[in-house]
Structure formats: C-alpha cells, structure tokens
C-alpha cells in the first residue's frame, strides 16, 4: 500500500496542503522556541566569556568555604609568576569584570567592563585607536560607539561617579542586547572601584602551541604551582571547553526556562492542530469513499487501507516538520540580526529538533488514526454508489453525552470547592477549568449543530444565498462541530487571558485606589534634600494630560523619638487646597493630630508623638493611622508646620488624576519633567502605571503566542470549506446552471465560514468570561493571606472586539480560495 499512498500524495497534493500548514505552524512554534533560545543562549555565553579571550585554561580560586574572593595584589602577582613558570604556559593574567553605565552625546549604555588582555590572549581586534594604558581610558565596540555617538578621543561620563572617560579605541566586538564589551586597565578594578562593587576575579592561561592540544594534562602542573604559593587557595582549573559548558548552564538557565514556557503554548497549538488534522482526514476519506470501495472490491483488506492512510499522514507529518525546522531557522536568524547573536551563528539543538520531528509524526498519525479506522468499514459496494455527504453523518452516542455530563459536573464541583479553600484555590480552579474544557470540547457534536441552527435562523432571513449557506453548514453537523471545537479551544484561551488580565488589573487598581489615595506626590530628588519644587516645574506638571488638580504643600524637617533614639523625618501641612488634589482624603487635619502610616509599629493609633523642629520648638501630637501617609511623608495641619519652623514652601506637589486608565500616559508625560528638574515621584498612580505596563506587555506577548493556535484553527476552517467544495462540485455546477452568479457562490461560502467562526467564537467568549472570572477569584484568594483583595470583574472591550473583528476578517479570507474554486464550476 506504500505505492498507493505515494500516488495519492503525488497526484492530489492540494488535498494535504492544509494539513501540512497545520503541522508546520504547530511544530514550527516548538522548533522556533528551541532554535531561538539555543542561539541566544550560545550568544549570551560567548558574550559573557569575551573577557577570557583565547584562554586554554581558566583558574578559579575557591576558598575553604567555597566562596569566590579577590586575592590581594601581592597574592595575585605571586600566583601569576608561579603559573607562568610552568612548562608550556605562555601567558597568565587575572580577569576582572564589572558593569558600568556610561553616558554619551546621543544616549547611554550598560557596559561590561573587563581588563584589557595581553596580545596573546586577545580574541578581538581594534578597528581604530589604541588599547587603554592610563586611568579613565576605555576601549568600546563599534556598535556601542555608534549607539553613544562617539569616536576615538571623545569622552564618556560614568553614571556611577560622574567621572569622565576618554575613548582610546574602537574594537570589533559584536553587537549585543546583553551588555556591550568595554576594556579598561586592570588597576581600575584594584584601586578605583568603591567597596561593595561587584568584582569577580579569575585567571586566564594561554599555553604555547605545543601544549595547547594537551591542556588537560597541564592542569595538574598548574595546580601544583598554585599550591606552592598558598596551599589554602583550593584552585579549580578547567579547560576552556569545560569552563564554557559550566558557564553555559549558569548563564542560560532562565533562557531554557523560557523555552519550556513557550513549549506549553506549542502544546496548545499541537492539540488544536490535531483536531484540525483529524477533521481534514475525515473529510478526505469521505470524499474517497468510492475509491476505497474499489480497492476493497479488488482484494484490499481493511488493515491495508488503514496502513495506506497512516502512511499518507506520516509523509505529510515529515514534510510539515521539515518546513517547520526551516521556519525556525529563519526566525532565529531574524532574531539574531536584531540581538546581534547572529555573529556567533545559528545553534541547532538536535535533540529538541528530533523531538519536534517526532511530534510532527505523532500528531499527524494519531489524528489520522480514527478516520483511517472508520475507512476500513467501507464495503466494496460503495464503489457503485454516488457520493452523498449525508452518509458520513454519525449519531451522537449516549456514552459521549454521559461522559460530558460527568466531566462538567466534576468541573462544576471543583469550581465550588475553589471558593472555599483560600490559598490553594488556584490549582483547584485550574483543574476545574481543565475538566470543563474537556467536557465542552467532547460535547461539541451535541450543541454546535443546535447553535448553528439558531444563528442560521437569523442569517437565513437575509436572502436565498444565506439560506443555502445555512443548509450546507448543517448538512454535516459532525464536520462543523469538529471545526468549531478547534476554534473554541484556541479562542477561549485568548479570551480567558484577556478577561483574566483585565479583571486582575481592575482588582489591583481598586486596591491601590483604596490604600494610596494620593495619585502623584512630586518632590525634589532625595539626594537634594528638602527643597522647593521649582515654579516652572509645577507649571509643567499641571499641564500634563490627565492631571486635573495640583496643590503645593509646605513641609519641614523634624526630629521624632523612636524606640529610645531620635530620627529625622519630614512632615507636610495638609490644607483644604491639598484636599482638592487627593482622591479620598479629608478636607483638613485637626491641629492636634499627626497622620502616620496604617499599621505603624512605632506609632499606633492614639499614641502621643513628640516632634522637634529645627528651631528647637517641640510639640506633642496624637497619632492617627491613615492611608494618606506613608514612610516618606507624614501629614499635620499647616499651623503645626509653621509652629515647628524651618518651613520649605512648595516642597511637595500633589497631582490628581481622576481616570487611572490613563496612568501609563500620565506617567510617560511626567518622565521628561522629572528628569529635567531632578525630581522624584511617588503615589498610587506610579503603581498603577507600572501595573498597566507589565500587564500590557504580558497580555500582548501571551496573546501573540496563543494566536498561533487561533491561526491553526482558522486553517482548519479554510480546509473544511475547500474539501466541502470538492465534494459539492456537481452541486455547484447545478447552482450555476440554475442562474446563481459567481459572486453569490463565493458569498455563500463566506457565510458558511462566518457561521462556524461565530459559533466557535461565541462559545470561546463565554468560556473566556467564565474562566477569566474563575481565575481572578482564585488569584485573589491565593494572595489574600498577605494582601487583602476583593475580586473585580472587567472586560477589555478594545481587545475583545478587536479579536472578534480579526476572526471575522480571517474567516472571510479563509473562504477566498474555496470560493474561487467553487466559482469555476462549469
């Protein structure tokens, strides 16, 4: 039957195109995750080991407690001299590394500083200029020089200490998003870095040409030489390949974790793909009923037919996996061009790719198994019967209905349990959602035809062409249910993510609004002390879009007694003008009260607090706990501030932002003003803006990842229509003969696609609303032990309606090719 399978693939390749695309997308996702992360991991490791140049051996000093420490200058000199004297050693140098931020004329960059290596060890070269030889001299890569807008002889300013550095050379080191390489003299690390700065010292050893090939044998001699210097140093010596392998595991741990996260989404795409492929093979074999009947008539038994179909699936799976690997390499190359990792080449993780190829085979063969098993039931007499799609309808079994009811009941019971168990609600809610999902998908043949009839009853009122489309979509309910179920799964996951993130955003924003009533508090940067916010800055702050009110407060430095000692803090006078810029604050603060943070350990509610101003004047106030105050600001009446003296007028400016949905825009508007006047900003809106930014990034990334599953499901819609058109070639020709125009025939198929998408999207939306609400409640219960949260339900209508619009457009697009084919019927 191998020749039969190959002939089918050779003479009818178009029938398998949708299956090939589904495999390529699903497996391409998995392959791309592996190839991209492996390529970036290799680049990160090689970038991190640039300071070691062409070293053959790497020496790390491990003290008895196994803590890497920096040797003294004398110990370093003795160790270098001892190792250099070993036979076969060409050069030895300590390798110092640290990080620094440098500012240039056109921007700033984080630099990975390392000591300039001796010539024999250098793995890079200068493009222009010279290596640094003096203090405050630096060599940088050409990519960094372009980013900072400097050339040889220009100066850079250190963000750490504001010192100026002179660029003496431009190197050919590759561009990297993980920190750019830069070179300084070794004395910088020994003498100039402040205590506590991160400096990690190892030693790079270069062997001569005759010894480099036997680096492993030289390790014992180097170890003995170090022991003679100090037998407590406990050196750890690796060949460069061994050091690279160990560093790769350390440096790339998080990248590998990312790969496994991406594989979870790839698994979702594979499940959706299997539903699509199973539906495709069901329709393919239905269209070949007469051919299979003829094979049975000339002696082929059921097992031979089944093997032939599975061979077809295997070859399609192999072809799809090959396309997937090609797509993965192309994507890794594109990402590498952006990150700079392409300098080190594309890394192919063969075990992962072999797994991806295996998954491609398994998903296609497994998805085709049930349709192939059904094909063995076709009798030889089928060769004499005309094709009638009604024959392929199957009655829904009682077993399916009972199984679905059990799954839904178990899932519903776990939903109830998740509301009762507190901090373990999340895993129980996930299990409940999984059971309900399986129940809904397995029950698709039960309810999808009914939903399509309901939608069809509305659509059919718009003319004869929509009525034909509704009748055609209901002709094979099992096929429509299988196609819609793939959409339900993919779309439901996207809606769950979007609604869940919107609900968690609303929940946290409600908490921020309740516990941080001040939207924005602007003061001078802490390094400047208690000074006034300039009037020019205040004028600009008031004009930021989204800011409705601004109020300036007068503040003073005072001494307060805490647990037997005195600490300095700031107090600000709160007036009715300040109240206009606060969301839920009092109109005034009584003269005898000091408003302190809630749950203040040193100043509980009602305690007496003594404050001493700069003039020596002391007053005693009663502590009142309020969310208005925090550790950086306490509030009193304006009269109390004046009484304590040393008042700084306008030391704090409060800004009111009524609409927190504008948090990110307001935050961006404030950023340039804060930087220009060297100010600091705090308050509830800062937290809201950060939350908005994080959720936007996470939601966008995860929606993009899940879009792969949606794409696979939409491929299934197009495939269903294409094969349906093949089945209905004579019917399409008859409709044309009766006067139906080509555009009407295309419109009919477009309506069929929209019907399937509408039903699948509707069920997916309903599931997303339910699971989003369930997940939000479970999350709030899980964190309520530390932070008391009340779940709030919300829908991001822009994202939700946008996705529905994309689905409708994709459905119309999926109907174009089948529509063109149907319109060609003579």
PDB file of C-alpha atoms in Angstrom, residues 71-208:
ATOM      1  CA  UNK A  71      43.168  37.962  46.076  1.00  0.00           C
ATOM      2  CA  UNK A  72      45.398  40.762  47.305  1.00  0.00           C
ATOM      3  CA  UNK A  73      47.772  42.414  44.839  1.00  0.00           C
ATOM      4  CA  UNK A  74      50.753  40.538  46.273  1.00  0.00           C
ATOM      5  CA  UNK A  75      48.984  37.163  46.115  1.00  0.00           C
ATOM      6  CA  UNK A  76      47.897  37.867  42.538  1.00  0.00           C
ATOM      7  CA  UNK A  77      51.468  38.716  41.489  1.00  0.00           C
ATOM      8  CA  UNK A  78      52.831  35.584  43.177  1.00  0.00           C
ATOM      9  CA  UNK A  79      50.193  33.363  41.579  1.00  0.00           C
ATOM     10  CA  UNK A  80      50.778  34.827  38.090  1.00  0.00           C
ATOM     11  CA  UNK A  81      54.544  34.350  38.445  1.00  0.00           C
ATOM     12  CA  UNK A  82      54.207  30.767  39.658  1.00  0.00           C
ATOM     13  CA  UNK A  83      51.819  29.680  36.896  1.00  0.00           C
ATOM     14  CA  UNK A  84      53.835  31.479  34.195  1.00  0.00           C
ATOM     15  CA  UNK A  85      56.858  29.399  35.233  1.00  0.00           C
ATOM     16  CA  UNK A  86      55.022  26.141  34.468  1.00  0.00           C
ATOM     17  CA  UNK A  87      56.336  24.417  31.379  1.00  0.00           C
ATOM     18  CA  UNK A  88      54.113  25.056  28.360  1.00  0.00           C
ATOM     19  CA  UNK A  89      52.416  28.181  29.788  1.00  0.00           C
ATOM     20  CA  UNK A  90      52.738  31.201  27.512  1.00  0.00           C
ATOM     21  CA  UNK A  91      50.953  33.964  29.443  1.00  0.00           C
ATOM     22  CA  UNK A  92      48.759  34.341  32.566  1.00  0.00           C
ATOM     23  CA  UNK A  93      46.554  37.287  33.509  1.00  0.00           C
ATOM     24  CA  UNK A  94      43.874  37.979  36.104  1.00  0.00           C
ATOM     25  CA  UNK A  95      40.445  38.522  34.571  1.00  0.00           C
ATOM     26  CA  UNK A  96      38.449  41.274  36.287  1.00  0.00           C
ATOM     27  CA  UNK A  97      34.856  42.031  35.390  1.00  0.00           C
ATOM     28  CA  UNK A  98      32.351  44.671  36.496  1.00  0.00           C
ATOM     29  CA  UNK A  99      29.474  46.639  34.988  1.00  0.00           C
ATOM     30  CA  UNK A 100      29.059  50.373  34.488  1.00  0.00           C
ATOM     31  CA  UNK A 101      26.580  52.726  32.833  1.00  0.00           C
ATOM     32  CA  UNK A 102      28.132  55.323  30.523  1.00  0.00           C
ATOM     33  CA  UNK A 103      26.516  58.431  29.040  1.00  0.00           C
ATOM     34  CA  UNK A 104      27.473  59.740  25.602  1.00  0.00           C
ATOM     35  CA  UNK A 105      26.265  62.597  23.397  1.00  0.00           C
ATOM     36  CA  UNK A 106      23.465  60.521  21.821  1.00  0.00           C
ATOM     37  CA  UNK A 107      22.480  58.098  24.593  1.00  0.00           C
ATOM     38  CA  UNK A 108      23.581  55.818  27.393  1.00  0.00           C
ATOM     39  CA  UNK A 109      24.585  52.146  27.547  1.00  0.00           C
ATOM     40  CA  UNK A 110      25.328  49.456  30.095  1.00  0.00           C
ATOM     41  CA  UNK A 111      28.906  48.287  29.603  1.00  0.00           C
ATOM     42  CA  UNK A 112      30.513  45.035  30.740  1.00  0.00           C
ATOM     43  CA  UNK A 113      33.947  46.243  31.819  1.00  0.00           C
ATOM     44  CA  UNK A 114      36.931  43.909  31.700  1.00  0.00           C
ATOM     45  CA  UNK A 115      40.661  44.337  31.956  1.00  0.00           C
ATOM     46  CA  UNK A 116      42.429  44.691  28.619  1.00  0.00           C
ATOM     47  CA  UNK A 117      44.045  41.332  27.812  1.00  0.00           C
ATOM     48  CA  UNK A 118      47.646  40.694  26.724  1.00  0.00           C
ATOM     49  CA  UNK A 119      48.060  40.385  22.971  1.00  0.00           C
ATOM     50  CA  UNK A 120      48.423  36.571  23.030  1.00  0.00           C
ATOM     51  CA  UNK A 121      45.017  36.206  24.721  1.00  0.00           C
ATOM     52  CA  UNK A 122      43.009  38.709  22.708  1.00  0.00           C
ATOM     53  CA  UNK A 123      40.109  37.208  20.804  1.00  0.00           C
ATOM     54  CA  UNK A 124      39.209  40.550  19.249  1.00  0.00           C
ATOM     55  CA  UNK A 125      40.995  43.373  17.451  1.00  0.00           C
ATOM     56  CA  UNK A 126      40.985  47.159  17.228  1.00  0.00           C
ATOM     57  CA  UNK A 127      39.268  48.847  14.319  1.00  0.00           C
ATOM     58  CA  UNK A 128      40.805  52.184  15.224  1.00  0.00           C
ATOM     59  CA  UNK A 129      42.736  53.856  18.041  1.00  0.00           C
ATOM     60  CA  UNK A 130      44.658  52.004  20.753  1.00  0.00           C
ATOM     61  CA  UNK A 131      44.101  49.915  23.860  1.00  0.00           C
ATOM     62  CA  UNK A 132      43.753  51.830  27.147  1.00  0.00           C
ATOM     63  CA  UNK A 133      47.002  52.366  29.055  1.00  0.00           C
ATOM     64  CA  UNK A 134      46.059  55.005  31.636  1.00  0.00           C
ATOM     65  CA  UNK A 135      43.428  55.795  34.240  1.00  0.00           C
ATOM     66  CA  UNK A 136      39.999  56.825  32.899  1.00  0.00           C
ATOM     67  CA  UNK A 137      40.741  55.410  29.448  1.00  0.00           C
ATOM     68  CA  UNK A 138      38.385  52.940  27.774  1.00  0.00           C
ATOM     69  CA  UNK A 139      38.015  50.936  24.547  1.00  0.00           C
ATOM     70  CA  UNK A 140      34.482  50.138  23.336  1.00  0.00           C
ATOM     71  CA  UNK A 141      32.920  48.200  20.462  1.00  0.00           C
ATOM     72  CA  UNK A 142      31.929  49.860  17.197  1.00  0.00           C
ATOM     73  CA  UNK A 143      28.230  49.141  17.885  1.00  0.00           C
ATOM     74  CA  UNK A 144      28.474  50.845  21.293  1.00  0.00           C
ATOM     75  CA  UNK A 145      30.364  53.789  19.823  1.00  0.00           C
ATOM     76  CA  UNK A 146      27.591  54.263  17.277  1.00  0.00           C
ATOM     77  CA  UNK A 147      24.904  53.998  19.969  1.00  0.00           C
ATOM     78  CA  UNK A 148      26.625  56.580  22.185  1.00  0.00           C
ATOM     79  CA  UNK A 149      27.599  58.834  19.294  1.00  0.00           C
ATOM     80  CA  UNK A 150      31.349  58.875  19.983  1.00  0.00           C
ATOM     81  CA  UNK A 151      34.630  58.280  18.157  1.00  0.00           C
ATOM     82  CA  UNK A 152      38.238  57.847  19.284  1.00  0.00           C
ATOM     83  CA  UNK A 153      39.207  60.787  21.503  1.00  0.00           C
ATOM     84  CA  UNK A 154      35.639  61.516  22.680  1.00  0.00           C
ATOM     85  CA  UNK A 155      34.630  61.451  26.343  1.00  0.00           C
ATOM     86  CA  UNK A 156      32.010  59.438  28.205  1.00  0.00           C
ATOM     87  CA  UNK A 157      30.521  60.189  31.625  1.00  0.00           C
ATOM     88  CA  UNK A 158      30.103  57.450  34.231  1.00  0.00           C
ATOM     89  CA  UNK A 159      26.648  57.268  35.805  1.00  0.00           C
ATOM     90  CA  UNK A 160      28.235  55.793  38.961  1.00  0.00           C
ATOM     91  CA  UNK A 161      30.539  58.656  39.938  1.00  0.00           C
ATOM     92  CA  UNK A 162      30.173  61.284  37.120  1.00  0.00           C
ATOM     93  CA  UNK A 163      33.836  60.816  36.164  1.00  0.00           C
ATOM     94  CA  UNK A 164      34.780  61.401  32.537  1.00  0.00           C
ATOM     95  CA  UNK A 165      36.408  58.653  30.476  1.00  0.00           C
ATOM     96  CA  UNK A 166      38.368  59.047  27.244  1.00  0.00           C
ATOM     97  CA  UNK A 167      37.665  56.640  24.381  1.00  0.00           C
ATOM     98  CA  UNK A 168      41.062  55.436  23.159  1.00  0.00           C
ATOM     99  CA  UNK A 169      39.965  52.614  20.864  1.00  0.00           C
ATOM    100  CA  UNK A 170      37.086  51.065  18.900  1.00  0.00           C
ATOM    101  CA  UNK A 171      37.004  47.231  18.841  1.00  0.00           C
ATOM    102  CA  UNK A 172      35.329  44.734  16.526  1.00  0.00           C
ATOM    103  CA  UNK A 173      33.336  43.053  19.328  1.00  0.00           C
ATOM    104  CA  UNK A 174      29.815  42.064  18.217  1.00  0.00           C
ATOM    105  CA  UNK A 175      26.642  43.979  18.982  1.00  0.00           C
ATOM    106  CA  UNK A 176      24.673  42.524  21.911  1.00  0.00           C
ATOM    107  CA  UNK A 177      21.487  43.254  23.843  1.00  0.00           C
ATOM    108  CA  UNK A 178      23.021  41.585  26.914  1.00  0.00           C
ATOM    109  CA  UNK A 179      25.589  44.260  27.694  1.00  0.00           C
ATOM    110  CA  UNK A 180      28.327  45.681  25.497  1.00  0.00           C
ATOM    111  CA  UNK A 181      32.002  44.756  25.973  1.00  0.00           C
ATOM    112  CA  UNK A 182      34.388  47.505  27.084  1.00  0.00           C
ATOM    113  CA  UNK A 183      38.045  47.422  28.179  1.00  0.00           C
ATOM    114  CA  UNK A 184      39.959  49.357  30.848  1.00  0.00           C
ATOM    115  CA  UNK A 185      43.288  48.856  32.637  1.00  0.00           C
ATOM    116  CA  UNK A 186      43.430  46.301  35.471  1.00  0.00           C
ATOM    117  CA  UNK A 187      44.344  48.892  38.103  1.00  0.00           C
ATOM    118  CA  UNK A 188      40.820  50.336  37.806  1.00  0.00           C
ATOM    119  CA  UNK A 189      39.399  47.189  39.400  1.00  0.00           C
ATOM    120  CA  UNK A 190      42.036  47.034  42.139  1.00  0.00           C
ATOM    121  CA  UNK A 191      42.206  50.700  43.160  1.00  0.00           C
ATOM    122  CA  UNK A 192      39.297  52.709  41.764  1.00  0.00           C
ATOM    123  CA  UNK A 193      36.170  50.660  42.444  1.00  0.00           C
ATOM    124  CA  UNK A 194      34.399  51.524  45.661  1.00  0.00           C
ATOM    125  CA  UNK A 195      33.952  48.904  48.379  1.00  0.00           C
ATOM    126  CA  UNK A 196      30.992  46.672  47.688  1.00  0.00           C
ATOM    127  CA  UNK A 197      31.135  46.954  43.895  1.00  0.00           C
ATOM    128  CA  UNK A 198      30.852  43.641  42.077  1.00  0.00           C
ATOM    129  CA  UNK A 199      34.282  42.375  41.006  1.00  0.00           C
ATOM    130  CA  UNK A 200      34.864  38.691  40.268  1.00  0.00           C
ATOM    131  CA  UNK A 201      38.457  37.612  39.627  1.00  0.00           C
ATOM    132  CA  UNK A 202      39.611  34.519  37.772  1.00  0.00           C
ATOM    133  CA  UNK A 203      42.779  33.818  35.773  1.00  0.00           C
ATOM    134  CA  UNK A 204      43.125  33.181  32.054  1.00  0.00           C
ATOM    135  CA  UNK A 205      46.001  30.940  30.997  1.00  0.00           C
ATOM    136  CA  UNK A 206      47.324  30.736  27.426  1.00  0.00           C
ATOM    137  CA  UNK A 207      49.509  27.758  26.531  1.00  0.00           C
ATOM    138  CA  UNK A 208      52.124  27.642  23.838  1.00  0.00           C
TER     139      UNK A 208
END
